[in-house]
JSON list of N, CA and C in Angstrom, two decimals:
[
{"chain": "A", "resi": 1, "resn": "MET", "atom": "N", "xyz": [0.62, -0.88, 0.14]},
{"chain": "A", "resi": 1, "resn": "MET", "atom": "CA", "xyz": [-0.39, 0.35, -0.02]},
{"chain": "A", "resi": 1, "resn": "MET", "atom": "C", "xyz": [0.81, 1.31, -0.46]},
{"chain": "A", "resi": 2, "resn": "VAL", "atom": "N", "xyz": [0.28, 1.81, -0.76]},
{"chain": "A", "resi": 2, "resn": "VAL", "atom": "CA", "xyz": [1.33, 3.59, -0.82]},
{"chain": "A", "resi": 2, "resn": "VAL", "atom": "C", "xyz": [0.36, 4.24, -0.64]},
{"chain": "A", "resi": 3, "resn": "ILE", "atom": "N", "xyz": [-0.08, 5.35, 0.18]},
{"chain": "A", "resi": 3, "resn": "ILE", "atom": "CA", "xyz": [-0.91, 7.00, 0.30]},
{"chain": "A", "resi": 3, "resn": "ILE", "atom": "C", "xyz": [0.08, 7.48, -0.90]},
{"chain": "A", "resi": 4, "resn": "THR", "atom": "N", "xyz": [-0.97, 8.28, -1.23]},
{"chain": "A", "resi": 4, "resn": "THR", "atom": "CA", "xyz": [-0.32, 9.29, -2.08]},
{"chain": "A", "resi": 4, "resn": "THR", "atom": "C", "xyz": [-0.08, 10.49, -2.79]},
{"chain": "A", "resi": 5, "resn": "ASP", "atom": "N", "xyz": [0.23, 11.94, -2.47]},
{"chain": "A", "resi": 5, "resn": "ASP", "atom": "CA", "xyz": [0.09, 13.17, -2.32]},
{"chain": "A", "resi": 5, "resn": "ASP", "atom": "C", "xyz": [-1.27, 13.53, -2.03]},
{"chain": "A", "resi": 6, "resn": "ASP", "atom": "N", "xyz": [-2.13, 12.91, -2.66]},
{"chain": "A", "resi": 6, "resn": "ASP", "atom": "CA", "xyz": [-3.59, 13.53, -2.65]},
{"chain": "A", "resi": 6, "resn": "ASP", "atom": "C", "xyz": [-4.20, 13.74, -1.15]},
{"chain": "A", "resi": 7, "resn": "CYS", "atom": "N", "xyz": [-3.60, 12.70, -0.37]},
{"chain": "A", "resi": 7, "resn": "CYS", "atom": "CA", "xyz": [-4.15, 12.21, 0.89]},
{"chain": "A", "resi": 7, "resn": "CYS", "atom": "C", "xyz": [-4.12, 13.42, 1.87]},
{"chain": "A", "resi": 8, "resn": "ILE", "atom": "N", "xyz": [-5.12, 14.31, 2.92]},
{"chain": "A", "resi": 8, "resn": "ILE", "atom": "CA", "xyz": [-5.51, 15.17, 3.33]},
{"chain": "A", "resi": 8, "resn": "ILE", "atom": "C", "xyz": [-5.03, 15.06, 4.67]},
{"chain": "A", "resi": 9, "resn": "SER", "atom": "N", "xyz": [-4.10, 13.85, 5.18]},
{"chain": "A", "resi": 9, "resn": "SER", "atom": "CA", "xyz": [-4.05, 13.42, 6.47]},
{"chain": "A", "resi": 9, "resn": "SER", "atom": "C", "xyz": [-4.51, 13.67, 8.16]},
{"chain": "A", "resi": 10, "resn": "CYS", "atom": "N", "xyz": [-6.25, 12.59, 7.66]},
{"chain": "A", "resi": 10, "resn": "CYS", "atom": "CA", "xyz": [-7.54, 12.87, 8.67]},
{"chain": "A", "resi": 10, "resn": "CYS", "atom": "C", "xyz": [-6.72, 11.59, 9.62]},
{"chain": "A", "resi": 11, "resn": "ASN", "atom": "N", "xyz": [-6.05, 10.73, 8.78]},
{"chain": "A", "resi": 11, "resn": "ASN", "atom": "CA", "xyz": [-5.07, 9.95, 10.42]},
{"chain": "A", "resi": 11, "resn": "ASN", "atom": "C", "xyz": [-6.09, 8.57, 9.80]},
{"chain": "A", "resi": 12, "resn": "ALA", "atom": "N", "xyz": [-7.13, 8.63, 9.24]},
{"chain": "A", "resi": 12, "resn": "ALA", "atom": "CA", "xyz": [-8.72, 7.65, 9.81]},
{"chain": "A", "resi": 12, "resn": "ALA", "atom": "C", "xyz": [-7.84, 6.17, 9.19]},
{"chain": "A", "resi": 13, "resn": "CYS", "atom": "N", "xyz": [-7.19, 5.99, 8.49]},
{"chain": "A", "resi": 13, "resn": "CYS", "atom": "CA", "xyz": [-5.98, 5.25, 7.94]},
{"chain": "A", "resi": 13, "resn": "CYS", "atom": "C", "xyz": [-5.21, 4.68, 9.04]},
{"chain": "A", "resi": 14, "resn": "ILE", "atom": "N", "xyz": [-4.91, 5.40, 10.37]},
{"chain": "A", "resi": 14, "resn": "ILE", "atom": "CA", "xyz": [-3.36, 5.19, 10.95]},
{"chain": "A", "resi": 14, "resn": "ILE", "atom": "C", "xyz": [-4.96, 4.01, 11.77]},
{"chain": "A", "resi": 15, "resn": "ASP", "atom": "N", "xyz": [-5.54, 4.90, 12.43]},
{"chain": "A", "resi": 15, "resn": "ASP", "atom": "CA", "xyz": [-6.21, 3.86, 13.50]},
{"chain": "A", "resi": 15, "resn": "ASP", "atom": "C", "xyz": [-7.40, 2.82, 12.88]},
{"chain": "A", "resi": 16, "resn": "GLU", "atom": "N", "xyz": [-7.28, 2.82, 11.53]},
{"chain": "A", "resi": 16, "resn": "GLU", "atom": "CA", "xyz": [-7.68, 1.17, 11.29]},
{"chain": "A", "resi": 16, "resn": "GLU", "atom": "C", "xyz": [-6.61, -0.01, 11.37]},
{"chain": "A", "resi": 17, "resn": "CYS", "atom": "N", "xyz": [-5.38, 0.76, 11.16]},
{"chain": "A", "resi": 17, "resn": "CYS", "atom": "CA", "xyz": [-4.67, -0.57, 10.27]},
{"chain": "A", "resi": 17, "resn": "CYS", "atom": "C", "xyz": [-4.67, -1.90, 11.41]},
{"chain": "A", "resi": 18, "resn": "PRO", "atom": "N", "xyz": [-4.37, -2.93, 12.04]},
{"chain": "A", "resi": 18, "resn": "PRO", "atom": "CA", "xyz": [-4.76, -4.00, 12.21]},
{"chain": "A", "resi": 18, "resn": "PRO", "atom": "C", "xyz": [-2.76, -4.13, 12.67]},
{"chain": "A", "resi": 19, "resn": "ASN", "atom": "N", "xyz": [-2.27, -3.61, 11.66]},
{"chain": "A", "resi": 19, "resn": "ASN", "atom": "CA", "xyz": [-0.90, -3.53, 12.05]},
{"chain": "A", "resi": 19, "resn": "ASN", "atom": "C", "xyz": [0.07, -2.90, 12.35]},
{"chain": "A", "resi": 20, "resn": "ASN", "atom": "N", "xyz": [-0.84, -2.04, 12.61]},
{"chain": "A", "resi": 20, "resn": "ASN", "atom": "CA", "xyz": [0.03, -0.97, 12.81]},
{"chain": "A", "resi": 20, "resn": "ASN", "atom": "C", "xyz": [1.32, -0.38, 12.55]},
{"chain": "A", "resi": 21, "resn": "ALA", "atom": "N", "xyz": [0.88, -0.34, 11.18]},
{"chain": "A", "resi": 21, "resn": "ALA", "atom": "CA", "xyz": [2.22, -0.13, 9.71]},
{"chain": "A", "resi": 21, "resn": "ALA", "atom": "C", "xyz": [1.67, 1.16, 8.97]},
{"chain": "A", "resi": 22, "resn": "ILE", "atom": "N", "xyz": [1.72, 1.46, 9.56]},
{"chain": "A", "resi": 22, "resn": "ILE", "atom": "CA", "xyz": [0.90, 3.10, 9.75]},
{"chain": "A", "resi": 22, "resn": "ILE", "atom": "C", "xyz": [1.08, 4.35, 10.31]},
{"chain": "A", "resi": 23, "resn": "TYR", "atom": "N", "xyz": [2.28, 5.20, 9.87]},
{"chain": "A", "resi": 23, "resn": "TYR", "atom": "CA", "xyz": [2.77, 6.00, 10.51]},
{"chain": "A", "resi": 23, "resn": "TYR", "atom": "C", "xyz": [1.93, 6.90, 10.34]},
{"chain": "A", "resi": 24, "resn": "TYR", "atom": "N", "xyz": [1.95, 7.93, 11.33]},
{"chain": "A", "resi": 24, "resn": "TYR", "atom": "CA", "xyz": [2.20, 9.17, 11.71]},
{"chain": "A", "resi": 24, "resn": "TYR", "atom": "C", "xyz": [3.02, 10.09, 10.76]},
{"chain": "A", "resi": 25, "resn": "PRO", "atom": "N", "xyz": [2.87, 11.51, 9.89]},
{"chain": "A", "resi": 25, "resn": "PRO", "atom": "CA", "xyz": [4.13, 12.68, 9.60]},
{"chain": "A", "resi": 25, "resn": "PRO", "atom": "C", "xyz": [4.69, 12.25, 10.17]},
{"chain": "A", "resi": 26, "resn": "GLY", "atom": "N", "xyz": [6.52, 12.84, 10.39]},
{"chain": "A", "resi": 26, "resn": "GLY", "atom": "CA", "xyz": [7.28, 12.33, 10.39]},
{"chain": "A", "resi": 26, "resn": "GLY", "atom": "C", "xyz": [7.97, 11.99, 11.98]},
{"chain": "A", "resi": 27, "resn": "THR", "atom": "N", "xyz": [6.83, 11.20, 11.77]},
{"chain": "A", "resi": 27, "resn": "THR", "atom": "CA", "xyz": [7.69, 10.34, 12.95]},
{"chain": "A", "resi": 27, "resn": "THR", "atom": "C", "xyz": [8.42, 9.06, 12.66]},
{"chain": "A", "resi": 28, "resn": "GLU", "atom": "N", "xyz": [9.54, 8.46, 14.13]},
{"chain": "A", "resi": 28, "resn": "GLU", "atom": "CA", "xyz": [10.39, 7.48, 13.58]},
{"chain": "A", "resi": 28, "resn": "GLU", "atom": "C", "xyz": [9.02, 5.96, 13.67]},
{"chain": "A", "resi": 29, "resn": "TYR", "atom": "N", "xyz": [9.49, 4.99, 12.72]},
{"chain": "A", "resi": 29, "resn": "TYR", "atom": "CA", "xyz": [8.90, 3.78, 12.85]},
{"chain": "A", "resi": 29, "resn": "TYR", "atom": "C", "xyz": [9.69, 2.78, 13.65]},
{"chain": "A", "resi": 30, "resn": "GLU", "atom": "N", "xyz": [9.17, 1.68, 13.48]},
{"chain": "A", "resi": 30, "resn": "GLU", "atom": "CA", "xyz": [10.91, 0.16, 14.82]},
{"chain": "A", "resi": 30, "resn": "GLU", "atom": "C", "xyz": [10.68, -0.94, 13.69]},
{"chain": "A", "resi": 31, "resn": "LEU", "atom": "N", "xyz": [11.72, -1.84, 12.96]},
{"chain": "A", "resi": 31, "resn": "LEU", "atom": "CA", "xyz": [11.55, -2.83, 12.02]},
{"chain": "A", "resi": 31, "resn": "LEU", "atom": "C", "xyz": [11.96, -3.08, 13.19]},
{"chain": "A", "resi": 32, "resn": "ASP", "atom": "N", "xyz": [12.58, -4.70, 13.03]},
{"chain": "A", "resi": 32, "resn": "ASP", "atom": "CA", "xyz": [12.82, -5.72, 14.30]},
{"chain": "A", "resi": 32, "resn": "ASP", "atom": "C", "xyz": [14.01, -4.99, 15.01]},
{"chain": "A", "resi": 33, "resn": "GLY", "atom": "N", "xyz": [13.51, -4.26, 16.00]},
{"chain": "A", "resi": 33, "resn": "GLY", "atom": "CA", "xyz": [13.62, -3.66, 16.64]},
{"chain": "A", "resi": 33, "resn": "GLY", "atom": "C", "xyz": [14.60, -2.63, 16.72]},
{"chain": "A", "resi": 34, "resn": "LYS", "atom": "N", "xyz": [15.03, -1.51, 15.62]},
{"chain": "A", "resi": 34, "resn": "LYS", "atom": "CA", "xyz": [15.34, -1.00, 15.61]},
{"chain": "A", "resi": 34, "resn": "LYS", "atom": "C", "xyz": [14.81, 0.55, 15.18]},
{"chain": "A", "resi": 35, "resn": "SER", "atom": "N", "xyz": [14.68, 1.01, 14.86]},
{"chain": "A", "resi": 35, "resn": "SER", "atom": "CA", "xyz": [14.69, 2.35, 15.00]},
{"chain": "A", "resi": 35, "resn": "SER", "atom": "C", "xyz": [14.84, 3.48, 14.33]},
{"chain": "A", "resi": 36, "resn": "ASN", "atom": "N", "xyz": [13.92, 3.44, 13.05]},
{"chain": "A", "resi": 36, "resn": "ASN", "atom": "CA", "xyz": [13.93, 4.39, 11.55]},
{"chain": "A", "resi": 36, "resn": "ASN", "atom": "C", "xyz": [13.59, 5.43, 11.01]},
{"chain": "A", "resi": 37, "resn": "PRO", "atom": "N", "xyz": [14.51, 6.07, 10.45]},
{"chain": "A", "resi": 37, "resn": "PRO", "atom": "CA", "xyz": [13.04, 7.80, 10.46]},
{"chain": "A", "resi": 37, "resn": "PRO", "atom": "C", "xyz": [12.58, 7.54, 8.91]},
{"chain": "A", "resi": 38, "resn": "ALA", "atom": "N", "xyz": [11.50, 8.89, 9.34]},
{"chain": "A", "resi": 38, "resn": "ALA", "atom": "CA", "xyz": [10.26, 8.49, 8.72]},
{"chain": "A", "resi": 38, "resn": "ALA", "atom": "C", "xyz": [10.75, 8.61, 7.34]},
{"chain": "A", "resi": 39, "resn": "LEU", "atom": "N", "xyz": [9.40, 8.37, 7.24]},
{"chain": "A", "resi": 39, "resn": "LEU", "atom": "CA", "xyz": [9.47, 8.23, 5.13]},
{"chain": "A", "resi": 39, "resn": "LEU", "atom": "C", "xyz": [8.78, 8.95, 4.62]},
{"chain": "A", "resi": 40, "resn": "SER", "atom": "N", "xyz": [7.78, 10.07, 5.73]},
{"chain": "A", "resi": 40, "resn": "SER", "atom": "CA", "xyz": [7.00, 10.78, 4.98]},
{"chain": "A", "resi": 40, "resn": "SER", "atom": "C", "xyz": [6.73, 11.71, 6.25]},
{"chain": "A", "resi": 41, "resn": "ASP", "atom": "N", "xyz": [7.09, 13.25, 5.53]},
{"chain": "A", "resi": 41, "resn": "ASP", "atom": "CA", "xyz": [6.99, 14.52, 6.77]},
{"chain": "A", "resi": 41, "resn": "ASP", "atom": "C", "xyz": [5.70, 15.42, 6.26]},
{"chain": "A", "resi": 42, "resn": "ASP", "atom": "N", "xyz": [5.46, 14.79, 4.87]},
{"chain": "A", "resi": 42, "resn": "ASP", "atom": "CA", "xyz": [4.11, 15.35, 4.45]},
{"chain": "A", "resi": 42, "resn": "ASP", "atom": "C", "xyz": [2.69, 14.90, 4.66]},
{"chain": "A", "resi": 43, "resn": "HIS", "atom": "N", "xyz": [2.40, 13.41, 5.19]},
{"chain": "A", "resi": 43, "resn": "HIS", "atom": "CA", "xyz": [1.56, 12.83, 5.47]},
{"chain": "A", "resi": 43, "resn": "HIS", "atom": "C", "xyz": [1.78, 11.55, 5.42]},
{"chain": "A", "resi": 44, "resn": "PRO", "atom": "N", "xyz": [0.76, 10.90, 6.11]},
{"chain": "A", "resi": 44, "resn": "PRO", "atom": "CA", "xyz": [0.51, 9.02, 7.23]},
{"chain": "A", "resi": 44, "resn": "PRO", "atom": "C", "xyz": [1.95, 8.30, 6.10]},
{"chain": "A", "resi": 45, "resn": "TYR", "atom": "N", "xyz": [2.76, 7.25, 6.75]},
{"chain": "A", "resi": 45, "resn": "TYR", "atom": "CA", "xyz": [3.37, 6.77, 5.54]},
{"chain": "A", "resi": 45, "resn": "TYR", "atom": "C", "xyz": [3.74, 4.86, 6.09]},
{"chain": "A", "resi": 46, "resn": "VAL", "atom": "N", "xyz": [2.74, 4.67, 5.07]},
{"chain": "A", "resi": 46, "resn": "VAL", "atom": "CA", "xyz": [3.40, 2.56, 5.36]},
{"chain": "A", "resi": 46, "resn": "VAL", "atom": "C", "xyz": [4.67, 1.83, 5.08]},
{"chain": "A", "resi": 47, "resn": "VAL", "atom": "N", "xyz": [4.79, 1.40, 6.08]},
{"chain": "A", "resi": 47, "resn": "VAL", "atom": "CA", "xyz": [5.58, 0.54, 6.14]},
{"chain": "A", "resi": 47, "resn": "VAL", "atom": "C", "xyz": [5.23, -1.26, 5.60]},
{"chain": "A", "resi": 48, "resn": "GLN", "atom": "N", "xyz": [6.08, -1.13, 4.11]},
{"chain": "A", "resi": 48, "resn": "GLN", "atom": "CA", "xyz": [5.59, -2.02, 3.11]},
{"chain": "A", "resi": 48, "resn": "GLN", "atom": "C", "xyz": [5.95, -3.32, 4.71]},
{"chain": "A", "resi": 49, "resn": "GLU", "atom": "N", "xyz": [6.61, -3.15, 5.38]},
{"chain": "A", "resi": 49, "resn": "GLU", "atom": "CA", "xyz": [7.29, -4.78, 5.82]},
{"chain": "A", "resi": 49, "resn": "GLU", "atom": "C", "xyz": [6.69, -5.05, 6.44]},
{"chain": "A", "resi": 50, "resn": "LEU", "atom": "N", "xyz": [5.63, -4.36, 7.28]},
{"chain": "A", "resi": 50, "resn": "LEU", "atom": "CA", "xyz": [4.21, -4.32, 8.61]},
{"chain": "A", "resi": 50, "resn": "LEU", "atom": "C", "xyz": [3.03, -4.76, 7.93]},
{"chain": "A", "resi": 51, "resn": "CYS", "atom": "N", "xyz": [2.81, -4.37, 6.53]},
{"chain": "A", "resi": 51, "resn": "CYS", "atom": "CA", "xyz": [1.42, -4.33, 6.01]},
{"chain": "A", "resi": 51, "resn": "CYS", "atom": "C", "xyz": [1.47, -6.09, 5.85]},
{"chain": "A", "resi": 52, "resn": "ASP", "atom": "N", "xyz": [0.53, -6.37, 5.95]},
{"chain": "A", "resi": 52, "resn": "ASP", "atom": "CA", "xyz": [-0.34, -7.03, 4.98]},
{"chain": "A", "resi": 52, "resn": "ASP", "atom": "C", "xyz": [-1.00, -7.32, 4.34]},
{"chain": "A", "resi": 53, "resn": "ASN", "atom": "N", "xyz": [-1.52, -5.66, 3.90]},
{"chain": "A", "resi": 53, "resn": "ASN", "atom": "CA", "xyz": [-2.63, -5.26, 1.90]},
{"chain": "A", "resi": 53, "resn": "ASN", "atom": "C", "xyz": [-3.60, -5.70, 2.83]},
{"chain": "A", "resi": 54, "resn": "CYS", "atom": "N", "xyz": [-4.05, -6.02, 3.96]},
{"chain": "A", "resi": 54, "resn": "CYS", "atom": "CA", "xyz": [-5.59, -6.77, 4.42]},
{"chain": "A", "resi": 54, "resn": "CYS", "atom": "C", "xyz": [-6.52, -5.21, 3.60]},
{"chain": "A", "resi": 55, "resn": "LYS", "atom": "N", "xyz": [-6.44, -4.31, 3.15]},
{"chain": "A", "resi": 55, "resn": "LYS", "atom": "CA", "xyz": [-7.15, -2.90, 2.84]},
{"chain": "A", "resi": 55, "resn": "LYS", "atom": "C", "xyz": [-7.84, -2.65, 3.35]},
{"chain": "A", "resi": 56, "resn": "ASN", "atom": "N", "xyz": [-8.03, -2.42, 4.78]},
{"chain": "A", "resi": 56, "resn": "ASN", "atom": "CA", "xyz": [-8.80, -1.70, 5.53]},
{"chain": "A", "resi": 56, "resn": "ASN", "atom": "C", "xyz": [-7.70, -0.03, 5.94]},
{"chain": "A", "resi": 57, "resn": "CYS", "atom": "N", "xyz": [-6.85, 0.25, 5.82]},
{"chain": "A", "resi": 57, "resn": "CYS", "atom": "CA", "xyz": [-6.71, 1.65, 4.97]},
{"chain": "A", "resi": 57, "resn": "CYS", "atom": "C", "xyz": [-7.30, 1.59, 3.95]},
{"chain": "A", "resi": 58, "resn": "MET", "atom": "N", "xyz": [-7.92, 1.29, 2.79]},
{"chain": "A", "resi": 58, "resn": "MET", "atom": "CA", "xyz": [-7.97, 1.60, 1.55]},
{"chain": "A", "resi": 58, "resn": "MET", "atom": "C", "xyz": [-10.02, 2.01, 1.79]},
{"chain": "A", "resi": 59, "resn": "ASP", "atom": "N", "xyz": [-10.45, 1.13, 2.65]},
{"chain": "A", "resi": 59, "resn": "ASP", "atom": "CA", "xyz": [-11.88, 1.25, 2.64]},
{"chain": "A", "resi": 59, "resn": "ASP", "atom": "C", "xyz": [-12.21, 2.71, 3.45]},
{"chain": "A", "resi": 60, "resn": "VAL", "atom": "N", "xyz": [-11.75, 2.58, 4.61]},
{"chain": "A", "resi": 60, "resn": "VAL", "atom": "CA", "xyz": [-12.03, 4.32, 5.90]},
{"chain": "A", "resi": 60, "resn": "VAL", "atom": "C", "xyz": [-11.29, 4.98, 4.92]},
{"chain": "A", "resi": 61, "resn": "CYS", "atom": "N", "xyz": [-10.57, 5.76, 3.59]},
{"chain": "A", "resi": 61, "resn": "CYS", "atom": "CA", "xyz": [-9.71, 6.30, 2.81]},
{"chain": "A", "resi": 61, "resn": "CYS", "atom": "C", "xyz": [-10.61, 7.75, 2.69]},
{"chain": "A", "resi": 62, "resn": "PRO", "atom": "N", "xyz": [-11.00, 8.64, 2.93]},
{"chain": "A", "resi": 62, "resn": "PRO", "atom": "CA", "xyz": [-12.40, 9.44, 2.48]},
{"chain": "A", "resi": 62, "resn": "PRO", "atom": "C", "xyz": [-11.60, 9.67, 0.84]},
{"chain": "A", "resi": 63, "resn": "THR", "atom": "N", "xyz": [-10.54, 10.72, 0.79]},
{"chain": "A", "resi": 63, "resn": "THR", "atom": "CA", "xyz": [-9.92, 10.73, -0.37]},
{"chain": "A", "resi": 63, "resn": "THR", "atom": "C", "xyz": [-9.68, 9.75, -1.66]},
{"chain": "A", "resi": 64, "resn": "ASP", "atom": "N", "xyz": [-10.15, 8.11, -1.18]},
{"chain": "A", "resi": 64, "resn": "ASP", "atom": "CA", "xyz": [-9.22, 6.98, -2.01]},
{"chain": "A", "resi": 64, "resn": "ASP", "atom": "C", "xyz": [-7.23, 7.22, -2.57]},
{"chain": "A", "resi": 65, "resn": "CYS", "atom": "N", "xyz": [-6.57, 7.72, -1.99]},
{"chain": "A", "resi": 65, "resn": "CYS", "atom": "CA", "xyz": [-4.89, 8.14, -2.25]},
{"chain": "A", "resi": 65, "resn": "CYS", "atom": "C", "xyz": [-4.91, 6.92, -1.61]},
{"chain": "A", "resi": 66, "resn": "ILE", "atom": "N", "xyz": [-5.37, 5.70, -0.74]},
{"chain": "A", "resi": 66, "resn": "ILE", "atom": "CA", "xyz": [-4.36, 4.29, -0.35]},
{"chain": "A", "resi": 66, "resn": "ILE", "atom": "C", "xyz": [-4.48, 3.50, -2.32]},
{"chain": "A", "resi": 67, "resn": "ILE", "atom": "N", "xyz": [-3.49, 3.48, -1.98]},
{"chain": "A", "resi": 67, "resn": "ILE", "atom": "CA", "xyz": [-3.24, 2.54, -3.50]},
{"chain": "A", "resi": 67, "resn": "ILE", "atom": "C", "xyz": [-2.08, 1.53, -3.26]},
{"chain": "A", "resi": 68, "resn": "GLU", "atom": "N", "xyz": [-2.55, 0.64, -3.89]},
{"chain": "A", "resi": 68, "resn": "GLU", "atom": "CA", "xyz": [-1.50, -0.37, -3.69]},
{"chain": "A", "resi": 68, "resn": "GLU", "atom": "C", "xyz": [-0.62, -0.72, -4.87]}
]
C-alpha cells in the first residue's frame, strides 16, 4: 500500500490498521527492534514490511489516496 500526495492527513488509516504499519508524518518507525527515520514528513506513510495488504486503510480513506 502507498499513500499518495492526495492525502489530507485525516489519519483514519492509522487507527484502522491492525498491524500498526501506518505512521504519522514525521514519526520514526521501528522494524526488527531498530528505530528508522520517517518515510514522509507530509502525510501518513505505510511501512511495507509491516503491511499485510488487508485493505482496511483503503476502505476508510475519504480521498481514495491509498493505492496498491
